[in-house]
Amino acid sequence: MSATIPRQPGFLRPSRPRINWWLTALMAVLSLTVIVPLYFTVVTALKTPDQLGGSGFGLPTDIRWSNFSDAWKLTHFPSALLNSALITVGAVVLTLLTNSLVAYAIARNMHRRFFKGLYYYFVSALFVPFPIIMLPVVKQTALLGLDNQAGLILLYIVYGLAFNIFLYVGFLRSVPKELEEAARTDGAGTWTIFWRIIFPLLMPMNATVGILTCLWAWNDFLLPLVVLSDPGTQTLPLAQYVFQSQFNTNYTVAFASYLMALAPVLLVYVFAQRWVISGVMRGAVK
């Protein structure tokens, strides 16, 4: 026999979260700006040149997988892929190691005038467009012998410093200093505190910075174009640019090469997006 619990006066049922239909509709419309070009790229890469007539959005009647093998050969995809991978991995790893250290030094010394001025100096670099300093940077890298992959990695580290410090410092200032004081009481030094206490706490933010740096270094076109002097070190965006300038009417193979270049970084983002979202949410909550 089941007993019914009488409803108490003033008892309120938990309300369901209301759906903002206007915002949902706006997000659906904005998502089309990504979905429509991606769909167009996929269907074009699978077509034959004879099927490109009309609107271009129709499904291919005869799928041509050979477009991908042609793109693999004509764009020298393996060497360009290796160059992009080396530059991207080097930029991500060194950015996480160096930028977090600089941000930790600034965040723990913001009460000092020098470090506070240094913080605002780095943040002000966000408002300097790259084309303004592009020619001096190109000349300087050539004079120093850094017009190669190592120099390009160094530029990614330096140019990402401003935004990354802005992220790291905001997160580090919310980390309790009592953790470091307890470690110092136990005899730990500054380096030990950073690598064993602070750096593990920065993992959500490291994921955010790492993904942003990965997307930037992998997809960047301008810096490799003006810095790299050896054609054998060209990245995927440069290889596709050279291919498109030589075969500007071979759209099916060109779009196949775009998909091949998109696939690696898309897989990285799919597997790492939960850490990115976690880093943003934890930084906002703290």
PDB file of C-alpha atoms in Angstrom:
ATOM      1  CA  MET A   1       0.000   0.000   0.000  1.00  0.00           C
ATOM      2  CA  SER A   2       1.542   3.232  -1.087  1.00  0.00           C
ATOM      3  CA  ALA A   3       1.190   6.372   0.913  1.00  0.00           C
ATOM      4  CA  THR A   4       0.863   9.735  -0.712  1.00  0.00           C
ATOM      5  CA  ILE A   5       2.785  12.630   0.722  1.00  0.00           C
ATOM      6  CA  PRO A   6       0.532  15.623   1.170  1.00  0.00           C
ATOM      7  CA  ARG A   7       1.756  18.772  -0.467  1.00  0.00           C
ATOM      8  CA  GLN A   8       2.865  21.265   2.172  1.00  0.00           C
ATOM      9  CA  PRO A   9       1.731  24.862   1.932  1.00  0.00           C
ATOM     10  CA  GLY A  10       4.254  26.939   0.079  1.00  0.00           C
ATOM     11  CA  PHE A  11       5.908  23.869  -1.467  1.00  0.00           C
ATOM     12  CA  LEU A  12       7.339  24.736  -4.876  1.00  0.00           C
ATOM     13  CA  ARG A  13       8.274  22.270  -7.526  1.00  0.00           C
ATOM     14  CA  PRO A  14      11.716  22.728  -9.034  1.00  0.00           C
ATOM     15  CA  SER A  15      11.273  24.843 -12.126  1.00  0.00           C
ATOM     16  CA  ARG A  16      12.682  23.690 -15.434  1.00  0.00           C
ATOM     17  CA  PRO A  17      15.258  25.944 -17.053  1.00  0.00           C
ATOM     18  CA  ARG A  18      13.638  28.173 -19.625  1.00  0.00           C
ATOM     19  CA  ILE A  19      14.870  27.952 -23.180  1.00  0.00           C
ATOM     20  CA  ASN A  20      15.831  31.189 -24.850  1.00  0.00           C
ATOM     21  CA  TRP A  21      14.389  30.493 -28.285  1.00  0.00           C
ATOM     22  CA  TRP A  22      15.696  33.728 -29.785  1.00  0.00           C
ATOM     23  CA  LEU A  23      19.264  32.896 -28.771  1.00  0.00           C
ATOM     24  CA  THR A  24      18.817  29.290 -29.941  1.00  0.00           C
ATOM     25  CA  ALA A  25      17.594  30.475 -33.344  1.00  0.00           C
ATOM     26  CA  LEU A  26      20.523  32.907 -33.605  1.00  0.00           C
ATOM     27  CA  MET A  27      23.024  30.145 -32.816  1.00  0.00           C
ATOM     28  CA  ALA A  28      21.382  27.877 -35.390  1.00  0.00           C
ATOM     29  CA  VAL A  29      21.691  30.573 -38.065  1.00  0.00           C
ATOM     30  CA  LEU A  30      25.302  31.293 -37.138  1.00  0.00           C
ATOM     31  CA  SER A  31      26.164  27.592 -37.274  1.00  0.00           C
ATOM     32  CA  LEU A  32      25.198  27.633 -40.945  1.00  0.00           C
ATOM     33  CA  THR A  33      28.247  29.814 -41.625  1.00  0.00           C
ATOM     34  CA  VAL A  34      30.368  26.773 -40.724  1.00  0.00           C
ATOM     35  CA  ILE A  35      28.160  23.910 -41.856  1.00  0.00           C
ATOM     36  CA  VAL A  36      27.389  25.257 -45.351  1.00  0.00           C
ATOM     37  CA  PRO A  37      31.036  25.869 -46.429  1.00  0.00           C
ATOM     38  CA  LEU A  38      32.072  22.528 -44.934  1.00  0.00           C
ATOM     39  CA  TYR A  39      29.304  20.720 -46.840  1.00  0.00           C
ATOM     40  CA  PHE A  40      30.300  22.517 -50.039  1.00  0.00           C
ATOM     41  CA  THR A  41      33.934  21.490 -49.522  1.00  0.00           C
ATOM     42  CA  VAL A  42      33.067  17.831 -48.949  1.00  0.00           C
ATOM     43  CA  VAL A  43      30.758  17.447 -51.945  1.00  0.00           C
ATOM     44  CA  THR A  44      33.171  19.307 -54.237  1.00  0.00           C
ATOM     45  CA  ALA A  45      36.086  17.097 -53.175  1.00  0.00           C
ATOM     46  CA  LEU A  46      34.092  13.990 -54.105  1.00  0.00           C
ATOM     47  CA  LYS A  47      32.965  15.174 -57.552  1.00  0.00           C
ATOM     48  CA  THR A  48      34.462  14.933 -60.975  1.00  0.00           C
ATOM     49  CA  PRO A  49      35.199  18.168 -62.878  1.00  0.00           C
ATOM     50  CA  ASP A  50      32.172  17.511 -65.100  1.00  0.00           C
ATOM     51  CA  GLN A  51      29.824  17.609 -62.090  1.00  0.00           C
ATOM     52  CA  LEU A  52      30.772  21.131 -60.985  1.00  0.00           C
ATOM     53  CA  GLY A  53      28.057  22.793 -63.033  1.00  0.00           C
ATOM     54  CA  GLY A  54      24.965  24.288 -61.466  1.00  0.00           C
ATOM     55  CA  SER A  55      24.814  25.544 -57.905  1.00  0.00           C
ATOM     56  CA  GLY A  56      27.570  23.234 -56.660  1.00  0.00           C
ATOM     57  CA  PHE A  57      25.561  22.050 -53.636  1.00  0.00           C
ATOM     58  CA  GLY A  58      24.192  18.901 -55.259  1.00  0.00           C
ATOM     59  CA  LEU A  59      25.446  15.510 -54.125  1.00  0.00           C
ATOM     60  CA  PRO A  60      27.981  13.800 -56.408  1.00  0.00           C
ATOM     61  CA  THR A  61      26.483  11.257 -58.770  1.00  0.00           C
ATOM     62  CA  ASP A  62      29.804   9.500 -59.235  1.00  0.00           C
ATOM     63  CA  ILE A  63      32.181   9.673 -56.260  1.00  0.00           C
ATOM     64  CA  ARG A  64      35.777  10.227 -57.297  1.00  0.00           C
ATOM     65  CA  TRP A  65      38.136   9.125 -54.517  1.00  0.00           C
ATOM     66  CA  SER A  66      41.152   9.650 -56.762  1.00  0.00           C
ATOM     67  CA  ASN A  67      40.949  13.392 -56.018  1.00  0.00           C
ATOM     68  CA  PHE A  68      42.587  12.709 -52.663  1.00  0.00           C
ATOM     69  CA  SER A  69      45.428  10.671 -54.156  1.00  0.00           C
ATOM     70  CA  ASP A  70      45.999  13.394 -56.759  1.00  0.00           C
ATOM     71  CA  ALA A  71      46.089  16.034 -54.035  1.00  0.00           C
ATOM     72  CA  TRP A  72      48.516  13.874 -52.027  1.00  0.00           C
ATOM     73  CA  LYS A  73      50.980  13.871 -54.950  1.00  0.00           C
ATOM     74  CA  LEU A  74      50.495  17.334 -56.484  1.00  0.00           C
ATOM     75  CA  THR A  75      50.725  19.282 -53.205  1.00  0.00           C
ATOM     76  CA  HIS A  76      53.635  17.198 -51.844  1.00  0.00           C
ATOM     77  CA  PHE A  77      51.347  16.517 -48.921  1.00  0.00           C
ATOM     78  CA  PRO A  78      53.624  14.234 -46.817  1.00  0.00           C
ATOM     79  CA  SER A  79      56.501  16.749 -46.559  1.00  0.00           C
ATOM     80  CA  ALA A  80      54.160  19.702 -45.991  1.00  0.00           C
ATOM     81  CA  LEU A  81      52.280  17.709 -43.352  1.00  0.00           C
ATOM     82  CA  LEU A  82      55.528  16.873 -41.551  1.00  0.00           C
ATOM     83  CA  ASN A  83      56.654  20.519 -41.613  1.00  0.00           C
ATOM     84  CA  SER A  84      53.325  21.717 -40.233  1.00  0.00           C
ATOM     85  CA  ALA A  85      53.357  19.027 -37.541  1.00  0.00           C
ATOM     86  CA  LEU A  86      56.899  19.873 -36.400  1.00  0.00           C
ATOM     87  CA  ILE A  87      56.196  23.591 -36.255  1.00  0.00           C
ATOM     88  CA  THR A  88      52.848  23.141 -34.503  1.00  0.00           C
ATOM     89  CA  VAL A  89      54.106  20.676 -31.884  1.00  0.00           C
ATOM     90  CA  GLY A  90      57.195  22.772 -31.178  1.00  0.00           C
ATOM     91  CA  ALA A  91      55.149  25.956 -30.845  1.00  0.00           C
ATOM     92  CA  VAL A  92      52.579  24.349 -28.531  1.00  0.00           C
ATOM     93  CA  VAL A  93      55.082  22.652 -26.194  1.00  0.00           C
ATOM     94  CA  LEU A  94      57.422  25.642 -25.857  1.00  0.00           C
ATOM     95  CA  THR A  95      54.516  28.065 -25.516  1.00  0.00           C
ATOM     96  CA  LEU A  96      53.076  26.133 -22.581  1.00  0.00           C
ATOM     97  CA  LEU A  97      56.449  25.871 -20.836  1.00  0.00           C
ATOM     98  CA  THR A  98      57.610  29.460 -21.308  1.00  0.00           C
ATOM     99  CA  ASN A  99      54.409  31.495 -21.207  1.00  0.00           C
ATOM    100  CA  SER A 100      53.165  29.845 -18.026  1.00  0.00           C
ATOM    101  CA  LEU A 101      56.481  30.646 -16.329  1.00  0.00           C
ATOM    102  CA  VAL A 102      56.350  34.306 -17.350  1.00  0.00           C
ATOM    103  CA  ALA A 103      52.716  34.569 -16.286  1.00  0.00           C
ATOM    104  CA  TYR A 104      53.482  32.985 -12.891  1.00  0.00           C
ATOM    105  CA  ALA A 105      56.261  35.486 -12.236  1.00  0.00           C
ATOM    106  CA  ILE A 106      53.985  38.390 -13.133  1.00  0.00           C
ATOM    107  CA  ALA A 107      50.925  37.118 -11.256  1.00  0.00           C
ATOM    108  CA  ARG A 108      52.826  36.640  -7.988  1.00  0.00           C
ATOM    109  CA  ASN A 109      54.501  40.058  -8.205  1.00  0.00           C
ATOM    110  CA  MET A 110      51.651  42.281  -9.367  1.00  0.00           C
ATOM    111  CA  HIS A 111      52.116  44.398  -6.240  1.00  0.00           C
ATOM    112  CA  ARG A 112      55.463  45.559  -7.610  1.00  0.00           C
ATOM    113  CA  ARG A 113      55.496  48.424 -10.076  1.00  0.00           C
ATOM    114  CA  PHE A 114      57.884  46.770 -12.536  1.00  0.00           C
ATOM    115  CA  PHE A 115      55.847  43.569 -12.921  1.00  0.00           C
ATOM    116  CA  LYS A 116      52.584  45.474 -13.079  1.00  0.00           C
ATOM    117  CA  GLY A 117      53.975  47.640 -15.860  1.00  0.00           C
ATOM    118  CA  LEU A 118      55.302  44.533 -17.578  1.00  0.00           C
ATOM    119  CA  TYR A 119      51.838  42.990 -17.488  1.00  0.00           C
ATOM    120  CA  TYR A 120      50.215  46.024 -19.104  1.00  0.00           C
ATOM    121  CA  TYR A 121      53.065  46.184 -21.626  1.00  0.00           C
ATOM    122  CA  PHE A 122      52.347  42.627 -22.765  1.00  0.00           C
ATOM    123  CA  VAL A 123      48.592  43.185 -22.841  1.00  0.00           C
ATOM    124  CA  SER A 124      49.025  46.361 -24.898  1.00  0.00           C
ATOM    125  CA  ALA A 125      50.734  44.251 -27.575  1.00  0.00           C
ATOM    126  CA  LEU A 126      47.302  42.769 -28.343  1.00  0.00           C
ATOM    127  CA  PHE A 127      46.384  46.063 -30.016  1.00  0.00           C
ATOM    128  CA  VAL A 128      49.378  46.129 -32.396  1.00  0.00           C
ATOM    129  CA  PRO A 129      48.452  44.695 -35.831  1.00  0.00           C
ATOM    130  CA  PHE A 130      51.022  42.332 -37.281  1.00  0.00           C
ATOM    131  CA  PRO A 131      51.246  44.046 -40.733  1.00  0.00           C
ATOM    132  CA  ILE A 132      52.714  47.113 -38.995  1.00  0.00           C
ATOM    133  CA  ILE A 133      55.741  45.168 -37.749  1.00  0.00           C
ATOM    134  CA  MET A 134      55.856  42.572 -40.518  1.00  0.00           C
ATOM    135  CA  LEU A 135      58.667  44.053 -42.619  1.00  0.00           C
ATOM    136  CA  PRO A 136      61.048  44.720 -39.676  1.00  0.00           C
ATOM    137  CA  VAL A 137      60.421  41.184 -38.395  1.00  0.00           C
ATOM    138  CA  VAL A 138      61.166  39.652 -41.806  1.00  0.00           C
ATOM    139  CA  LYS A 139      64.414  41.586 -42.108  1.00  0.00           C
ATOM    140  CA  GLN A 140      65.485  40.805 -38.565  1.00  0.00           C
ATOM    141  CA  THR A 141      64.825  37.061 -38.889  1.00  0.00           C
ATOM    142  CA  ALA A 142      66.846  37.007 -42.125  1.00  0.00           C
ATOM    143  CA  LEU A 143      69.790  38.820 -40.509  1.00  0.00           C
ATOM    144  CA  LEU A 144      69.775  36.466 -37.510  1.00  0.00           C
ATOM    145  CA  GLY A 145      69.473  33.337 -39.641  1.00  0.00           C
ATOM    146  CA  LEU A 146      66.012  32.551 -38.243  1.00  0.00           C
ATOM    147  CA  ASP A 147      64.181  32.420 -41.566  1.00  0.00           C
ATOM    148  CA  ASN A 148      63.514  28.729 -40.974  1.00  0.00           C
ATOM    149  CA  GLN A 149      61.319  26.450 -38.892  1.00  0.00           C
ATOM    150  CA  ALA A 150      63.089  27.275 -35.610  1.00  0.00           C
ATOM    151  CA  GLY A 151      62.608  30.991 -36.175  1.00  0.00           C
ATOM    152  CA  LEU A 152      58.952  30.465 -37.034  1.00  0.00           C
ATOM    153  CA  ILE A 153      58.395  28.531 -33.782  1.00  0.00           C
ATOM    154  CA  LEU A 154      60.095  31.330 -31.856  1.00  0.00           C
ATOM    155  CA  LEU A 155      57.800  33.917 -33.445  1.00  0.00           C
ATOM    156  CA  TYR A 156      54.706  31.914 -32.512  1.00  0.00           C
ATOM    157  CA  ILE A 157      55.913  31.797 -28.900  1.00  0.00           C
ATOM    158  CA  VAL A 158      56.624  35.530 -28.763  1.00  0.00           C
ATOM    159  CA  TYR A 159      53.487  36.708 -30.557  1.00  0.00           C
ATOM    160  CA  GLY A 160      51.259  34.467 -28.461  1.00  0.00           C
ATOM    161  CA  LEU A 161      52.778  35.768 -25.241  1.00  0.00           C
ATOM    162  CA  ALA A 162      50.450  38.765 -24.887  1.00  0.00           C
ATOM    163  CA  PHE A 163      47.142  36.893 -25.063  1.00  0.00           C
ATOM    164  CA  ASN A 164      48.421  33.859 -23.156  1.00  0.00           C
ATOM    165  CA  ILE A 165      49.696  35.991 -20.275  1.00  0.00           C
ATOM    166  CA  PHE A 166      46.303  37.665 -20.129  1.00  0.00           C
ATOM    167  CA  LEU A 167      44.695  34.217 -19.707  1.00  0.00           C
ATOM    168  CA  TYR A 168      47.267  32.757 -17.347  1.00  0.00           C
ATOM    169  CA  VAL A 169      47.488  35.739 -15.002  1.00  0.00           C
ATOM    170  CA  GLY A 170      43.717  35.902 -14.608  1.00  0.00           C
ATOM    171  CA  PHE A 171      43.692  32.228 -13.641  1.00  0.00           C
ATOM    172  CA  LEU A 172      46.767  32.344 -11.392  1.00  0.00           C
ATOM    173  CA  ARG A 173      45.502  35.276  -9.344  1.00  0.00           C
ATOM    174  CA  SER A 174      42.582  33.093  -8.271  1.00  0.00           C
ATOM    175  CA  VAL A 175      44.852  30.265  -7.058  1.00  0.00           C
ATOM    176  CA  PRO A 176      45.244  30.488  -3.247  1.00  0.00           C
ATOM    177  CA  LYS A 177      48.711  31.585  -2.170  1.00  0.00           C
ATOM    178  CA  GLU A 178      48.361  29.437   0.942  1.00  0.00           C
ATOM    179  CA  LEU A 179      49.292  26.411  -1.158  1.00  0.00           C
ATOM    180  CA  GLU A 180      52.660  27.951  -1.984  1.00  0.00           C
ATOM    181  CA  GLU A 181      53.223  29.167   1.563  1.00  0.00           C
ATOM    182  CA  ALA A 182      52.623  25.654   2.898  1.00  0.00           C
ATOM    183  CA  ALA A 183      55.093  24.256   0.376  1.00  0.00           C
ATOM    184  CA  ARG A 184      57.717  26.855   1.326  1.00  0.00           C
ATOM    185  CA  THR A 185      57.254  25.905   4.959  1.00  0.00           C
ATOM    186  CA  ASP A 186      58.149  22.339   3.986  1.00  0.00           C
ATOM    187  CA  GLY A 187      61.333  23.584   2.306  1.00  0.00           C
ATOM    188  CA  ALA A 188      60.232  23.689  -1.352  1.00  0.00           C
ATOM    189  CA  GLY A 189      61.841  26.250  -3.631  1.00  0.00           C
ATOM    190  CA  THR A 190      60.245  28.411  -6.296  1.00  0.00           C
ATOM    191  CA  TRP A 191      60.958  25.978  -9.127  1.00  0.00           C
ATOM    192  CA  THR A 192      59.627  23.037  -7.140  1.00  0.00           C
ATOM    193  CA  ILE A 193      56.474  24.959  -6.241  1.00  0.00           C
ATOM    194  CA  PHE A 194      55.812  25.881  -9.837  1.00  0.00           C
ATOM    195  CA  TRP A 195      56.390  22.473 -11.416  1.00  0.00           C
ATOM    196  CA  ARG A 196      54.786  20.348  -8.698  1.00  0.00           C
ATOM    197  CA  ILE A 197      51.938  22.566  -7.496  1.00  0.00           C
ATOM    198  CA  ILE A 198      51.162  25.424  -9.876  1.00  0.00           C
ATOM    199  CA  PHE A 199      51.717  23.750 -13.243  1.00  0.00           C
ATOM    200  CA  PRO A 200      49.381  20.810 -12.491  1.00  0.00           C
ATOM    201  CA  LEU A 201      46.713  23.308 -11.413  1.00  0.00           C
ATOM    202  CA  LEU A 202      47.141  25.065 -14.757  1.00  0.00           C
ATOM    203  CA  MET A 203      46.175  21.983 -16.783  1.00  0.00           C
ATOM    204  CA  PRO A 204      42.701  23.261 -17.800  1.00  0.00           C
ATOM    205  CA  MET A 205      44.196  26.582 -18.870  1.00  0.00           C
ATOM    206  CA  ASN A 206      47.120  24.796 -20.528  1.00  0.00           C
ATOM    207  CA  ALA A 207      44.610  22.876 -22.631  1.00  0.00           C
ATOM    208  CA  THR A 208      42.942  26.123 -23.696  1.00  0.00           C
ATOM    209  CA  VAL A 209      46.219  27.816 -24.586  1.00  0.00           C
ATOM    210  CA  GLY A 210      47.506  24.680 -26.281  1.00  0.00           C
ATOM    211  CA  ILE A 211      44.467  24.292 -28.524  1.00  0.00           C
ATOM    212  CA  LEU A 212      44.456  27.969 -29.494  1.00  0.00           C
ATOM    213  CA  THR A 213      48.166  27.845 -30.294  1.00  0.00           C
ATOM    214  CA  CYS A 214      47.709  24.602 -32.245  1.00  0.00           C
ATOM    215  CA  LEU A 215      44.931  26.050 -34.386  1.00  0.00           C
ATOM    216  CA  TRP A 216      46.908  29.230 -35.003  1.00  0.00           C
ATOM    217  CA  ALA A 217      50.205  27.547 -35.933  1.00  0.00           C
ATOM    218  CA  TRP A 218      48.533  24.884 -38.092  1.00  0.00           C
ATOM    219  CA  ASN A 219      46.302  27.239 -40.085  1.00  0.00           C
ATOM    220  CA  ASP A 220      48.573  30.278 -40.250  1.00  0.00           C
ATOM    221  CA  PHE A 221      49.500  31.465 -43.708  1.00  0.00           C
ATOM    222  CA  LEU A 222      51.057  34.912 -43.367  1.00  0.00           C
ATOM    223  CA  LEU A 223      53.967  34.168 -41.014  1.00  0.00           C
ATOM    224  CA  PRO A 224      55.237  31.112 -42.941  1.00  0.00           C
ATOM    225  CA  LEU A 225      54.863  33.058 -46.186  1.00  0.00           C
ATOM    226  CA  VAL A 226      57.084  35.967 -45.092  1.00  0.00           C
ATOM    227  CA  VAL A 227      59.523  34.078 -42.825  1.00  0.00           C
ATOM    228  CA  LEU A 228      60.331  30.721 -44.461  1.00  0.00           C
ATOM    229  CA  SER A 229      62.885  31.101 -47.241  1.00  0.00           C
ATOM    230  CA  ASP A 230      63.425  27.426 -48.153  1.00  0.00           C
ATOM    231  CA  PRO A 231      60.663  25.972 -50.365  1.00  0.00           C
ATOM    232  CA  GLY A 232      61.332  22.560 -48.830  1.00  0.00           C
ATOM    233  CA  THR A 233      60.096  23.787 -45.438  1.00  0.00           C
ATOM    234  CA  GLN A 234      56.727  25.078 -46.616  1.00  0.00           C
ATOM    235  CA  THR A 235      53.695  24.272 -44.490  1.00  0.00           C
ATOM    236  CA  LEU A 236      50.320  22.961 -45.621  1.00  0.00           C
ATOM    237  CA  PRO A 237      48.727  26.402 -46.183  1.00  0.00           C
ATOM    238  CA  LEU A 238      51.719  27.403 -48.317  1.00  0.00           C
ATOM    239  CA  ALA A 239      51.616  24.142 -50.273  1.00  0.00           C
ATOM    240  CA  GLN A 240      47.926  24.651 -51.007  1.00  0.00           C
ATOM    241  CA  TYR A 241      48.544  28.263 -52.028  1.00  0.00           C
ATOM    242  CA  VAL A 242      51.251  27.215 -54.486  1.00  0.00           C
ATOM    243  CA  PHE A 243      49.038  24.443 -55.854  1.00  0.00           C
ATOM    244  CA  GLN A 244      46.067  26.768 -56.267  1.00  0.00           C
ATOM    245  CA  SER A 245      48.179  29.365 -58.090  1.00  0.00           C
ATOM    246  CA  GLN A 246      49.458  26.706 -60.512  1.00  0.00           C
ATOM    247  CA  PHE A 247      46.225  24.758 -61.023  1.00  0.00           C
ATOM    248  CA  ASN A 248      43.590  27.391 -60.363  1.00  0.00           C
ATOM    249  CA  THR A 249      40.895  25.493 -62.278  1.00  0.00           C
ATOM    250  CA  ASN A 250      41.372  22.087 -60.645  1.00  0.00           C
ATOM    251  CA  TYR A 251      38.788  22.728 -57.948  1.00  0.00           C
ATOM    252  CA  THR A 252      38.026  19.126 -57.074  1.00  0.00           C
ATOM    253  CA  VAL A 253      41.629  18.271 -56.216  1.00  0.00           C
ATOM    254  CA  ALA A 254      42.084  21.605 -54.440  1.00  0.00           C
ATOM    255  CA  PHE A 255      39.080  20.986 -52.187  1.00  0.00           C
ATOM    256  CA  ALA A 256      40.316  17.460 -51.506  1.00  0.00           C
ATOM    257  CA  SER A 257      43.615  18.921 -50.299  1.00  0.00           C
ATOM    258  CA  TYR A 258      41.686  21.330 -48.042  1.00  0.00           C
ATOM    259  CA  LEU A 259      39.895  18.414 -46.397  1.00  0.00           C
ATOM    260  CA  MET A 260      43.133  16.521 -45.921  1.00  0.00           C
ATOM    261  CA  ALA A 261      44.706  19.535 -44.223  1.00  0.00           C
ATOM    262  CA  LEU A 262      41.611  20.058 -42.085  1.00  0.00           C
ATOM    263  CA  ALA A 263      41.339  16.481 -40.819  1.00  0.00           C
ATOM    264  CA  PRO A 264      44.318  16.343 -38.368  1.00  0.00           C
ATOM    265  CA  VAL A 265      43.540  19.545 -36.504  1.00  0.00           C
ATOM    266  CA  LEU A 266      39.829  18.699 -36.458  1.00  0.00           C
ATOM    267  CA  LEU A 267      40.592  15.387 -34.752  1.00  0.00           C
ATOM    268  CA  VAL A 268      42.787  17.152 -32.199  1.00  0.00           C
ATOM    269  CA  TYR A 269      40.035  19.608 -31.379  1.00  0.00           C
ATOM    270  CA  VAL A 270      37.342  16.925 -31.122  1.00  0.00           C
ATOM    271  CA  PHE A 271      39.371  14.931 -28.594  1.00  0.00           C
ATOM    272  CA  ALA A 272      40.560  17.978 -26.617  1.00  0.00           C
ATOM    273  CA  GLN A 273      37.479  20.214 -26.624  1.00  0.00           C
ATOM    274  CA  ARG A 274      36.320  19.035 -23.187  1.00  0.00           C
ATOM    275  CA  TRP A 275      39.571  20.303 -21.675  1.00  0.00           C
ATOM    276  CA  VAL A 276      39.165  23.618 -23.486  1.00  0.00           C
ATOM    277  CA  ILE A 277      35.629  24.078 -22.179  1.00  0.00           C
ATOM    278  CA  SER A 278      36.741  22.984 -18.713  1.00  0.00           C
ATOM    279  CA  GLY A 279      39.543  25.547 -18.727  1.00  0.00           C
ATOM    280  CA  VAL A 280      37.262  28.375 -19.767  1.00  0.00           C
ATOM    281  CA  MET A 281      34.577  27.456 -17.221  1.00  0.00           C
ATOM    282  CA  ARG A 282      37.005  27.018 -14.329  1.00  0.00           C
ATOM    283  CA  GLY A 283      38.690  30.292 -15.167  1.00  0.00           C
ATOM    284  CA  ALA A 284      35.320  32.044 -15.197  1.00  0.00           C
ATOM    285  CA  VAL A 285      34.049  30.446 -11.968  1.00  0.00           C
ATOM    286  CA  LYS A 286      37.182  31.057  -9.990  1.00  0.00           C
TER     287      LYS A 286
END
